[in-house]
CSV table of C-alpha atoms and ligand atoms in Angstrom, one decimal:
chain,number,residue,atom,x,y,z
A,213,UNK,CA,-79.8,-5.3,41.0
A,214,UNK,CA,-77.2,-3.4,43.0
A,215,UNK,CA,-77.6,0.4,43.2
A,216,UNK,CA,-74.1,0.9,41.9
A,217,UNK,CA,-75.0,-0.8,38.6
A,218,UNK,CA,-77.9,1.4,37.9
A,219,UNK,CA,-77.1,4.0,35.3
A,220,UNK,CA,-79.5,6.1,33.2
A,221,UNK,CA,-79.6,5.2,29.6
A,222,UNK,CA,-78.7,8.8,28.9
A,223,UNK,CA,-75.5,8.5,30.7
A,224,UNK,CA,-74.6,5.4,28.8
A,225,UNK,CA,-75.4,7.0,25.5
A,226,UNK,CA,-73.2,9.9,26.4
A,227,UNK,CA,-70.4,7.6,27.2
A,228,UNK,CA,-70.7,5.8,23.9
A,229,UNK,CA,-71.0,9.1,22.0
A,230,UNK,CA,-67.9,10.5,23.7
A,231,UNK,CA,-66.0,7.3,23.1
A,232,UNK,CA,-66.9,7.5,19.4
A,233,UNK,CA,-65.8,11.1,19.3
A,234,UNK,CA,-62.5,10.3,20.9
A,235,UNK,CA,-61.9,7.5,18.4
A,236,UNK,CA,-62.5,9.8,15.4
A,237,UNK,CA,-60.2,12.5,16.8
A,238,UNK,CA,-57.6,9.9,17.4
A,239,UNK,CA,-57.8,8.7,13.8
A,240,UNK,CA,-57.3,12.3,12.6
A,241,UNK,CA,-54.4,12.8,15.0
A,242,UNK,CA,-52.6,9.7,13.9
A,243,UNK,CA,-53.2,10.5,10.3
A,244,UNK,CA,-51.6,13.9,10.7
A,245,UNK,CA,-48.8,12.6,12.8
A,246,UNK,CA,-48.0,9.9,10.3
A,247,UNK,CA,-48.0,12.1,7.2
A,248,UNK,CA,-46.3,15.3,8.2
A,249,UNK,CA,-44.0,15.7,11.1
A,250,UNK,CA,-42.5,18.9,9.9
A,251,UNK,CA,-45.5,21.0,11.2
A,252,UNK,CA,-45.0,20.9,14.9
A,253,UNK,CA,-47.7,23.4,15.7
A,254,UNK,CA,-50.4,21.4,13.8
A,255,UNK,CA,-49.2,18.2,15.5
A,256,UNK,CA,-49.5,19.9,18.9
A,257,UNK,CA,-52.9,21.4,18.1
A,258,UNK,CA,-54.2,18.1,16.9
A,259,UNK,CA,-53.0,16.4,20.1
A,260,UNK,CA,-54.8,19.2,21.9
A,261,UNK,CA,-58.2,18.1,20.5
A,262,UNK,CA,-57.4,14.5,21.7
A,263,UNK,CA,-56.6,16.1,25.1
A,264,UNK,CA,-60.1,17.7,25.3
A,265,UNK,CA,-61.8,14.4,24.5
A,266,UNK,CA,-59.5,12.7,27.0
A,267,UNK,CA,-60.6,15.0,29.8
A,268,UNK,CA,-64.3,14.3,29.0
A,269,UNK,CA,-63.7,10.6,29.1
A,270,UNK,CA,-61.8,10.9,32.4
A,271,UNK,CA,-64.7,12.8,33.9
A,272,UNK,CA,-67.1,10.1,32.8
A,273,UNK,CA,-64.9,7.3,34.1
A,274,UNK,CA,-64.6,9.0,37.5
A,275,UNK,CA,-68.2,7.8,38.0
A,276,UNK,CA,-67.1,4.3,37.3
A,277,UNK,CA,-68.9,2.9,40.3
A,278,UNK,CA,-72.2,3.8,38.8
A,279,UNK,CA,-71.4,2.2,35.4
A,280,UNK,CA,-72.5,-1.4,34.8
A,281,UNK,CA,-69.7,-3.9,34.7
A,282,UNK,CA,-70.2,-5.0,31.1
A,283,UNK,CA,-70.0,-1.4,29.9
A,284,UNK,CA,-66.8,-0.9,32.0
A,285,UNK,CA,-65.3,-4.0,30.4
A,286,UNK,CA,-66.1,-2.7,26.9
A,287,UNK,CA,-64.6,0.7,27.7
A,288,UNK,CA,-61.6,-0.9,29.4
A,289,UNK,CA,-60.5,-2.7,26.2
A,290,UNK,CA,-61.7,-0.2,23.6
A,291,UNK,CA,-60.2,2.8,25.2
A,292,UNK,CA,-56.8,1.6,26.3
A,293,UNK,CA,-55.4,0.4,23.0
A,294,UNK,CA,-56.0,3.6,21.0
A,295,UNK,CA,-54.8,5.9,23.7
A,296,UNK,CA,-51.4,4.4,23.7
A,297,UNK,CA,-50.1,5.6,20.3
A,298,UNK,CA,-51.0,9.2,21.4
A,299,UNK,CA,-48.9,8.7,24.5
A,300,UNK,CA,-46.1,7.4,22.4
A,301,UNK,CA,-46.2,10.5,20.2
A,302,UNK,CA,-46.2,12.9,23.0
A,303,UNK,CA,-43.2,11.1,24.5
A,304,UNK,CA,-41.4,11.4,21.2
A,305,UNK,CA,-42.3,15.1,20.9
A,306,UNK,CA,-41.0,15.7,24.4
A,307,UNK,CA,-37.8,13.9,23.5
A,308,UNK,CA,-37.5,16.2,20.4
A,309,UNK,CA,-37.6,13.3,18.1
A,310,UNK,CA,-39.4,15.5,15.5
A,311,UNK,CA,-37.3,18.6,16.1
A,312,UNK,CA,-36.9,21.2,18.8
A,313,UNK,CA,-40.0,22.5,20.6
A,314,UNK,CA,-40.2,26.0,22.1
A,315,UNK,CA,-41.1,26.6,25.8
A,316,UNK,CA,-44.8,27.1,25.1
A,317,UNK,CA,-45.0,24.0,22.9
A,318,UNK,CA,-43.1,22.0,25.5
A,319,UNK,CA,-45.5,23.1,28.2
A,320,UNK,CA,-48.6,22.2,26.1
A,321,UNK,CA,-47.3,18.8,25.1
A,322,UNK,CA,-46.4,18.2,28.7
A,323,UNK,CA,-50.0,18.9,29.8
A,324,UNK,CA,-51.4,16.6,27.0
A,325,UNK,CA,-48.9,13.9,28.1
A,326,UNK,CA,-49.9,14.1,31.7
A,327,UNK,CA,-53.7,14.0,30.9
A,328,UNK,CA,-53.2,11.1,28.6
A,329,UNK,CA,-51.2,9.2,31.2
A,330,UNK,CA,-53.9,10.0,33.8
A,331,UNK,CA,-56.6,8.6,31.6
A,332,UNK,CA,-54.5,5.4,30.9
A,333,UNK,CA,-54.0,5.1,34.7
A,334,UNK,CA,-57.8,5.4,35.2
A,335,UNK,CA,-58.5,2.8,32.6
A,336,UNK,CA,-55.9,0.5,34.1
A,337,UNK,CA,-57.4,1.0,37.5
A,338,UNK,CA,-60.6,-0.5,36.2
A,339,UNK,CA,-58.8,-3.8,36.6
A,340,UNK,CA,-59.3,-3.6,40.3
A,341,UNK,CA,-63.0,-3.3,39.8
A,342,UNK,CA,-63.4,-5.9,37.2
A,343,UNK,CA,-61.2,-8.7,38.5
A,344,UNK,CA,-62.6,-9.4,42.0
A,345,UNK,CA,-66.0,-10.3,40.7
A,346,UNK,CA,-64.7,-13.0,38.3
A,347,UNK,CA,-64.6,-16.5,39.7
A,348,UNK,CA,-61.3,-18.0,40.6
A,349,UNK,CA,-60.9,-20.3,37.5
A,350,UNK,CA,-61.7,-17.5,35.1
A,351,UNK,CA,-59.2,-15.4,36.9
A,352,UNK,CA,-56.5,-17.9,36.6
A,353,UNK,CA,-57.2,-18.4,32.9
A,354,UNK,CA,-57.2,-14.7,32.3
A,355,UNK,CA,-54.0,-14.3,34.1
A,356,UNK,CA,-52.3,-17.0,32.0
A,357,UNK,CA,-53.7,-15.4,28.9
A,358,UNK,CA,-52.6,-12.0,29.9
A,359,UNK,CA,-49.1,-13.2,30.7
A,360,UNK,CA,-48.9,-14.9,27.4
A,361,UNK,CA,-50.0,-11.7,25.7
A,362,UNK,CA,-47.4,-9.7,27.6
A,363,UNK,CA,-44.6,-12.1,26.8
A,364,UNK,CA,-45.5,-12.0,23.1
A,365,UNK,CA,-45.6,-8.2,23.2
A,366,UNK,CA,-42.4,-7.9,25.0
A,367,UNK,CA,-40.5,-10.1,22.5
A,368,UNK,CA,-42.1,-8.5,19.6
A,369,UNK,CA,-41.5,-5.0,20.8
A,370,UNK,CA,-37.9,-5.3,21.7
A,371,UNK,CA,-37.3,-6.4,18.2
A,372,UNK,CA,-39.5,-3.7,16.7
A,373,UNK,CA,-38.5,-0.8,18.8
A,374,UNK,CA,-34.8,-1.1,18.0
A,375,UNK,CA,-35.3,-1.0,14.3
A,376,UNK,CA,-38.3,1.3,14.4
A,377,UNK,CA,-36.6,4.2,16.1
A,378,UNK,CA,-33.7,4.0,13.7
A,379,UNK,CA,-36.0,3.7,10.8
A,380,UNK,CA,-37.8,6.9,11.7
A,381,UNK,CA,-34.8,8.9,10.6
A,382,UNK,CA,-34.7,7.3,7.1
A,383,UNK,CA,-36.7,8.3,4.1
A,384,UNK,CA,-40.5,8.0,3.9
A,385,UNK,CA,-40.3,5.3,1.3
A,386,UNK,CA,-38.0,3.2,3.3
A,387,UNK,CA,-40.3,3.7,6.3
A,388,UNK,CA,-43.3,2.5,4.4
A,389,UNK,CA,-41.6,-0.7,3.4
A,390,UNK,CA,-40.3,-1.3,6.8
A,391,UNK,CA,-43.6,-0.9,8.5
A,392,UNK,CA,-45.3,-3.3,6.1
A,393,UNK,CA,-42.7,-5.8,7.0
A,394,UNK,CA,-43.1,-5.1,10.6
A,395,UNK,CA,-46.8,-5.7,10.5
A,396,UNK,CA,-46.3,-9.0,8.7
A,397,UNK,CA,-43.6,-10.3,11.0
A,398,UNK,CA,-45.6,-9.1,14.0
A,399,UNK,CA,-48.5,-11.1,12.9
A,400,UNK,CA,-46.4,-14.3,12.4
A,401,UNK,CA,-44.6,-13.8,15.6
A,402,UNK,CA,-47.8,-13.5,17.6
A,403,UNK,CA,-49.2,-16.7,16.1
A,404,UNK,CA,-46.0,-18.7,16.7
A,405,UNK,CA,-45.7,-17.5,20.3
A,406,UNK,CA,-49.3,-18.2,21.0
A,407,UNK,CA,-48.9,-21.8,19.8
A,408,UNK,CA,-45.9,-22.3,22.1
A,409,UNK,CA,-47.7,-20.9,25.0
A,410,UNK,CA,-50.8,-23.0,24.5
A,411,UNK,CA,-48.6,-26.1,24.5
A,412,UNK,CA,-48.1,-25.5,28.2
A,413,UNK,CA,-45.2,-23.5,29.4
A,414,UNK,CA,-45.5,-22.9,33.1
A,415,UNK,CA,-45.5,-19.4,34.2
A,416,UNK,CA,-43.7,-18.3,37.3
A,417,UNK,CA,-45.1,-15.7,39.7
A,418,UNK,CA,-41.8,-13.7,39.5
A,419,UNK,CA,-42.1,-13.4,35.7
A,420,UNK,CA,-45.6,-12.2,36.1
A,421,UNK,CA,-44.6,-9.4,38.4
A,422,UNK,CA,-41.8,-8.1,36.2
A,423,UNK,CA,-44.0,-8.3,33.1
A,424,UNK,CA,-46.8,-6.3,34.8
A,425,UNK,CA,-44.3,-3.5,35.5
A,426,UNK,CA,-43.3,-3.2,31.9
A,427,UNK,CA,-46.8,-3.7,30.6
A,428,UNK,CA,-47.6,0.0,30.1
A,429,UNK,CA,-44.5,0.8,28.2
A,430,UNK,CA,-44.9,-2.3,26.0
A,431,UNK,CA,-48.5,-1.5,25.1
A,432,UNK,CA,-47.5,2.0,24.2
A,433,UNK,CA,-45.0,1.0,21.6
A,434,UNK,CA,-47.0,-2.0,20.3
A,435,UNK,CA,-50.0,0.3,19.8
A,436,UNK,CA,-48.0,3.0,18.1
A,437,UNK,CA,-46.2,0.6,15.8
A,438,UNK,CA,-49.2,-1.4,14.7
A,439,UNK,CA,-51.4,1.7,14.2
A,440,UNK,CA,-48.7,3.4,12.1
A,441,UNK,CA,-48.3,0.2,10.0
A,442,UNK,CA,-52.0,0.0,9.3
A,443,UNK,CA,-52.1,3.6,8.3
A,444,UNK,CA,-49.1,3.3,6.1
A,445,UNK,CA,-50.7,0.5,4.2
A,446,UNK,CA,-53.7,2.5,3.2
A,447,UNK,CA,-55.6,5.0,5.2
A,448,UNK,CA,-57.2,8.0,3.6
A,449,UNK,CA,-60.9,8.5,3.5
A,450,UNK,CA,-61.7,7.8,7.2
A,451,UNK,CA,-60.4,11.2,8.3
A,452,UNK,CA,-62.2,13.2,5.7
A,453,UNK,CA,-65.5,13.1,7.5
A,454,UNK,CA,-64.0,14.9,10.4
A,455,UNK,CA,-63.7,18.3,8.7
A,456,UNK,CA,-65.7,20.8,10.7
A,457,UNK,CA,-66.9,18.2,13.3
A,458,UNK,CA,-65.4,20.3,16.1
A,459,UNK,CA,-67.9,23.1,15.3
A,460,UNK,CA,-70.9,20.9,16.2
A,461,UNK,CA,-73.1,22.5,18.9
A,462,UNK,CA,-74.9,19.9,21.0
A,463,UNK,CA,-77.9,20.3,23.3
A,464,UNK,CA,-79.2,23.5,21.7
A,465,UNK,CA,-82.8,22.3,22.0
A,466,UNK,CA,-85.3,24.0,19.8
A,467,UNK,CA,-84.9,27.7,19.9
A,468,UNK,CA,-87.9,29.7,18.6
A,469,UNK,CA,-87.7,33.1,17.0
A,470,UNK,CA,-90.1,35.6,15.6
A,471,UNK,CA,-89.8,38.9,13.9
A,472,UNK,CA,-92.1,41.7,12.8
A,473,UNK,CA,-92.0,44.8,10.6
A,474,UNK,CA,-93.8,47.9,11.5
A,475,UNK,CA,-94.4,51.0,9.4
A,476,UNK,CA,-94.1,54.5,10.8
A,477,UNK,CA,-97.8,54.5,11.7
A,478,UNK,CA,-97.2,51.5,13.9
A,479,UNK,CA,-99.0,49.0,11.6
A,480,UNK,CA,-97.5,45.6,11.2
A,481,UNK,CA,-96.6,45.1,7.5
A,482,UNK,CA,-95.6,42.0,5.6
A,483,UNK,CA,-93.1,42.8,2.9
A,484,UNK,CA,-89.5,42.7,1.9
A,485,UNK,CA,-87.2,45.4,3.4
A,486,UNK,CA,-83.6,46.4,3.2
A,487,UNK,CA,-81.3,49.1,4.6
A,488,UNK,CA,-80.5,52.0,2.2
A,489,UNK,CA,-77.1,53.1,3.1
A,490,UNK,CA,-74.3,55.0,1.4
A,491,UNK,CA,-71.3,52.9,0.5
A,492,UNK,CA,-69.0,52.2,3.4
A,493,UNK,CA,-71.7,53.2,6.0
A,494,UNK,CA,-70.9,51.9,9.5
A,495,UNK,CA,-74.0,50.6,11.3
A,496,UNK,CA,-74.1,51.4,15.0
A,497,UNK,CA,-75.2,48.4,17.1
A,498,UNK,CA,-76.1,49.3,20.6
A,499,UNK,CA,-75.9,46.5,23.2
A,500,UNK,CA,-78.2,48.1,25.7
A,501,UNK,CA,-77.1,47.8,29.3
A,502,UNK,CA,-74.3,45.5,28.2
A,503,UNK,CA,-72.4,46.1,31.4
A,504,UNK,CA,-75.1,44.1,33.3
A,505,UNK,CA,-74.1,41.0,31.3
A,506,UNK,CA,-70.3,41.3,30.8
A,507,UNK,CA,-70.0,37.6,29.7
A,508,UNK,CA,-72.4,38.3,26.8
A,509,UNK,CA,-70.4,41.2,25.3
A,510,UNK,CA,-67.7,38.9,23.7
A,511,UNK,CA,-70.4,36.7,22.2
A,512,UNK,CA,-72.1,39.8,20.7
A,513,UNK,CA,-68.8,40.8,19.2
A,514,UNK,CA,-68.2,37.3,17.7
A,515,UNK,CA,-71.6,37.1,16.1
A,516,UNK,CA,-71.4,40.5,14.5
A,517,UNK,CA,-67.7,41.1,13.9
A,518,UNK,CA,-66.0,37.7,13.4
A,519,UNK,CA,-64.5,37.2,9.9
A,520,UNK,CA,-63.9,33.5,10.5
A,521,UNK,CA,-65.2,31.1,7.9
A,522,UNK,CA,-65.4,27.4,8.5
A,523,UNK,CA,-65.6,24.3,6.4
A,524,UNK,CA,-68.1,21.5,7.5
A,525,UNK,CA,-68.3,18.1,5.8
A,526,UNK,CA,-71.5,17.7,3.9
A,527,UNK,CA,-72.1,14.2,5.4
A,528,UNK,CA,-72.4,15.8,8.9
A,529,UNK,CA,-75.0,18.2,7.5
A,530,UNK,CA,-76.8,15.4,5.7
A,531,UNK,CA,-76.5,17.2,2.4
A,532,UNK,CA,-73.7,15.4,0.5
A,533,UNK,CA,-71.1,12.7,0.5
A,534,UNK,CA,-68.1,12.5,2.8
A,535,UNK,CA,-65.2,14.4,1.7
A,536,UNK,CA,-67.2,17.3,0.3
A,537,UNK,CA,-67.6,20.4,2.4
A,538,UNK,CA,-69.7,23.6,2.7
A,539,UNK,CA,-68.5,27.0,3.9
A,540,UNK,CA,-70.2,28.6,6.8
A,541,UNK,CA,-69.5,31.9,8.7
A,542,UNK,CA,-69.2,32.6,12.4
A,543,UNK,CA,-70.0,36.3,12.1
A,544,UNK,CA,-72.0,38.5,9.9
A,545,UNK,CA,-69.0,40.7,8.9
A,546,UNK,CA,-67.2,37.7,7.5
A,547,UNK,CA,-70.3,36.5,5.8
A,548,UNK,CA,-71.0,39.7,4.0
A,549,UNK,CA,-67.7,41.5,3.4
A,550,UNK,CA,-66.7,39.7,0.3
A,551,UNK,CA,-70.0,39.3,-1.6
A,552,UNK,CA,-70.3,40.1,-5.3
A,553,UNK,CA,-71.3,43.7,-6.1
A,554,UNK,CA,-75.0,44.5,-5.6
A,555,UNK,CA,-77.2,47.5,-6.7
A,556,UNK,CA,-77.7,48.5,-3.0
A,557,UNK,CA,-74.9,48.5,-0.5
A,558,UNK,CA,-75.0,45.5,1.8
A,559,UNK,CA,-74.3,46.5,5.4
A,560,UNK,CA,-71.1,44.8,6.6
A,561,UNK,CA,-69.3,47.3,8.7
A,562,UNK,CA,-70.5,47.5,12.3
A,563,UNK,CA,-69.6,49.5,15.4
A,564,UNK,CA,-70.7,48.1,18.7
A,565,UNK,CA,-71.6,50.6,21.4
A,566,UNK,CA,-72.9,50.1,24.9
A,567,UNK,CA,-75.4,52.7,26.0
A,568,UNK,CA,-78.5,52.6,28.2
A,569,UNK,CA,-80.4,54.8,25.7
A,570,UNK,CA,-82.0,53.5,22.6
A,571,UNK,CA,-79.5,55.0,20.2
A,572,UNK,CA,-78.0,53.1,17.4
A,573,UNK,CA,-79.3,51.7,14.1
A,574,UNK,CA,-79.7,48.2,15.6
A,575,UNK,CA,-80.3,47.7,19.3
A,576,UNK,CA,-79.9,44.5,21.2
A,577,UNK,CA,-81.8,44.2,24.5
A,578,UNK,CA,-81.1,41.4,26.9
A,579,UNK,CA,-83.8,40.5,29.4
A,580,UNK,CA,-84.3,37.9,32.1
A,581,UNK,CA,-88.0,37.9,31.3
A,582,UNK,CA,-89.7,35.2,29.3
A,583,UNK,CA,-91.6,35.9,26.1
A,584,UNK,CA,-95.3,35.1,26.5
A,585,UNK,CA,-95.3,33.1,23.2
A,586,UNK,CA,-92.1,31.1,24.1
A,587,UNK,CA,-89.7,32.9,21.8
A,588,UNK,CA,-86.1,33.2,22.8
A,589,UNK,CA,-85.4,35.9,20.3
A,590,UNK,CA,-87.6,38.6,18.7
A,591,UNK,CA,-86.7,41.3,16.2
A,592,UNK,CA,-88.8,44.3,15.4
A,593,UNK,CA,-87.9,46.4,12.4
A,594,UNK,CA,-89.3,49.9,11.9
A,595,UNK,CA,-89.6,50.7,8.2
A,596,UNK,CA,-90.6,53.4,5.8
A,597,UNK,CA,-92.9,51.2,3.8
A,598,UNK,CA,-93.1,53.7,0.9
A,599,UNK,CA,-89.8,52.5,-0.3
A,600,UNK,CA,-89.2,49.3,1.7
A,601,UNK,CA,-86.5,50.9,3.7
A,602,UNK,CA,-85.4,49.7,7.2
A,603,UNK,CA,-84.9,52.6,9.5
A,604,UNK,CA,-84.2,50.8,12.8
A,605,UNK,CA,-84.1,47.3,14.1
A,606,UNK,CA,-84.6,46.2,17.7
A,607,UNK,CA,-83.5,42.8,18.8
A,608,UNK,CA,-84.7,41.4,22.1
A,609,UNK,CA,-83.2,38.2,23.6
A,610,UNK,CA,-85.4,36.7,26.4
A,611,UNK,CA,-84.6,34.4,29.4
A,612,UNK,CA,-81.0,35.7,29.3
A,613,UNK,CA,-80.2,34.1,32.6
A,614,UNK,CA,-81.3,30.7,31.4
A,615,UNK,CA,-79.7,30.5,28.0
A,616,UNK,CA,-76.4,28.7,27.6
A,617,UNK,CA,-73.6,30.6,25.9
A,618,UNK,CA,-74.2,28.5,22.7
A,619,UNK,CA,-77.9,29.1,22.8
A,620,UNK,CA,-77.4,32.9,23.2
A,621,UNK,CA,-74.8,32.9,20.4
A,622,UNK,CA,-77.1,31.0,18.1
A,623,UNK,CA,-80.3,33.0,18.7
A,624,UNK,CA,-78.4,36.3,18.4
A,625,UNK,CA,-76.8,35.2,15.1
A,626,UNK,CA,-80.3,34.4,13.8
A,627,UNK,CA,-82.0,37.6,15.0
A,628,UNK,CA,-79.1,39.7,13.5
A,629,UNK,CA,-80.0,38.2,10.2
A,630,UNK,CA,-83.6,39.6,10.6
A,631,UNK,CA,-82.1,43.0,11.6
A,632,UNK,CA,-80.3,43.1,8.3
A,633,UNK,CA,-83.4,42.3,6.4
A,634,UNK,CA,-83.7,38.5,6.1
A,635,UNK,CA,-87.0,36.7,6.7
A,636,UNK,CA,-87.2,33.1,7.8
A,637,UNK,CA,-85.9,30.1,5.8
A,638,UNK,CA,-88.0,27.2,4.7
A,639,UNK,CA,-85.1,24.8,5.2
A,640,UNK,CA,-85.1,23.2,8.7
A,641,UNK,CA,-81.4,22.7,8.7
A,642,UNK,CA,-80.7,26.5,8.2
A,643,UNK,CA,-79.8,29.1,10.8
A,644,UNK,CA,-82.8,31.2,9.6
A,645,UNK,CA,-85.4,28.5,10.2
A,646,UNK,CA,-88.1,29.8,12.6
A,647,UNK,CA,-87.2,27.1,15.0
A,648,UNK,CA,-83.4,26.6,15.1
A,649,UNK,CA,-82.8,22.9,15.1
A,650,UNK,CA,-79.4,22.4,13.4
A,651,UNK,CA,-76.3,21.3,15.3
A,652,UNK,CA,-74.3,23.6,13.0
A,653,UNK,CA,-76.0,27.0,13.6
A,654,UNK,CA,-73.7,29.2,11.5
A,655,UNK,CA,-74.4,31.6,8.6
A,656,UNK,CA,-74.8,29.4,5.5
A,657,UNK,CA,-74.1,30.3,1.9
A,658,UNK,CA,-77.8,30.3,1.2
A,659,UNK,CA,-78.3,33.0,3.9
A,660,UNK,CA,-75.6,35.0,2.1
A,661,UNK,CA,-77.2,34.3,-1.3
A,662,UNK,CA,-80.5,35.5,0.1
A,663,UNK,CA,-78.9,38.7,1.4
A,664,UNK,CA,-77.2,39.3,-2.0
A,665,UNK,CA,-80.5,38.8,-3.8
A,666,UNK,CA,-82.3,41.2,-1.4
A,667,UNK,CA,-79.8,44.0,-1.9
A,668,UNK,CA,-79.6,43.4,-5.6
A,669,UNK,CA,-83.2,44.3,-6.3
A,670,UNK,CA,-84.6,40.8,-5.6
A,671,UNK,CA,-87.5,42.3,-3.7
A,672,UNK,CA,-87.7,39.2,-1.6
A,673,UNK,CA,-86.4,38.6,1.9
A,674,UNK,CA,-87.2,35.0,2.4
A,675,UNK,CA,-84.3,32.5,2.5
A,676,UNK,CA,-84.5,29.6,0.2
A,677,UNK,CA,-81.9,26.9,0.3
A,678,UNK,CA,-81.2,24.7,-2.7
A,679,UNK,CA,-79.6,21.3,-2.0
B,1080,LIG,ZN1,-86.5,34.4,13.4
């Protein structure tokens, strides 16, 4: 086997997974574009997610020499067709077919357009790699077939494009009917043309050259037309499973955490605890020596202060059917600021300071050292055990130079839950599980419920999640 065909299984899996991701994003994009063209910002944002996926695929394809030929062939066919409607849409956006774009939008769409084109060029350049290894007869047959295809496409598209562009300006209802008709006639036309071709029309080299030049343009419009027609006929549920998929965090590994509670004598105790604060109290969180790790400060702010809530499809979380979602929170402020009233005040106002001294109600220490027991995060709470009151919490995050941003964000989000009084969760898919294994490491509604119960006299700090 040639060295250039050797590729690790991991690399291939990654390719397939990225490809799948790109396809799903494309479906969502096309759904949005085909239903509501009045919201230009959403259109552009959605195209932006395709753009991100596109860049990844481009990077992977840059290593094409190390990808086996059969994998390349598969990618060649599967990637090219779905990319083209996206290109068509960006072109229409740039031509103001859906209304005027401001300078910023124009710039963004232009970038998306360039990246999409680049990926298409890369995919088309795979021809050069694939064709020389075919034998001459195959090559000849393939060429004939390709020319037949192109000829069919060109005829079809000339007809479709004229009517389609005009039709875009008509009402939605008229458009639906038109696209149905387009699809039917396209199908018939393809069949008729194929028959004629098989009967043996000779193809001239000159024709081949011209057709090659127009191939890209033709494919763009064919792709867009057919995809829209299919969607118009009936496309709804496929996109629902995408809700929240962009929040997936991959390659987290298994992150281990531990926490302990000590009383004022220094003995380790095992009991429920909560903060006892006056209403509206602002908890001071000290990021000790934060200036040594400037890139971590923003993540600390996100984990503690973000008010963002996100919806994630239950099928991605393995806890319900497609189309139903669960709410998660990115930061503890957002998770706790709108809870139902509780007998004790739930801390949800935080002030982040950076001081080298140990001041603050909660301290966060970042260290390059490793924990002897393999923990990435560790929280120690000092408590007045006569009334189950937390007096101070100290969070330590280990191996700070080795943790990825996502790992750091995740372990801190978990440890901050301990600092506010939560114990571990028994559910493996939960953020508060002792070993964080979920791909969606955000604050769940069962974490919030556990907090509400703790501060409402529940006398229990363990997190239990009902399914
Ligand atoms: Zn923990």
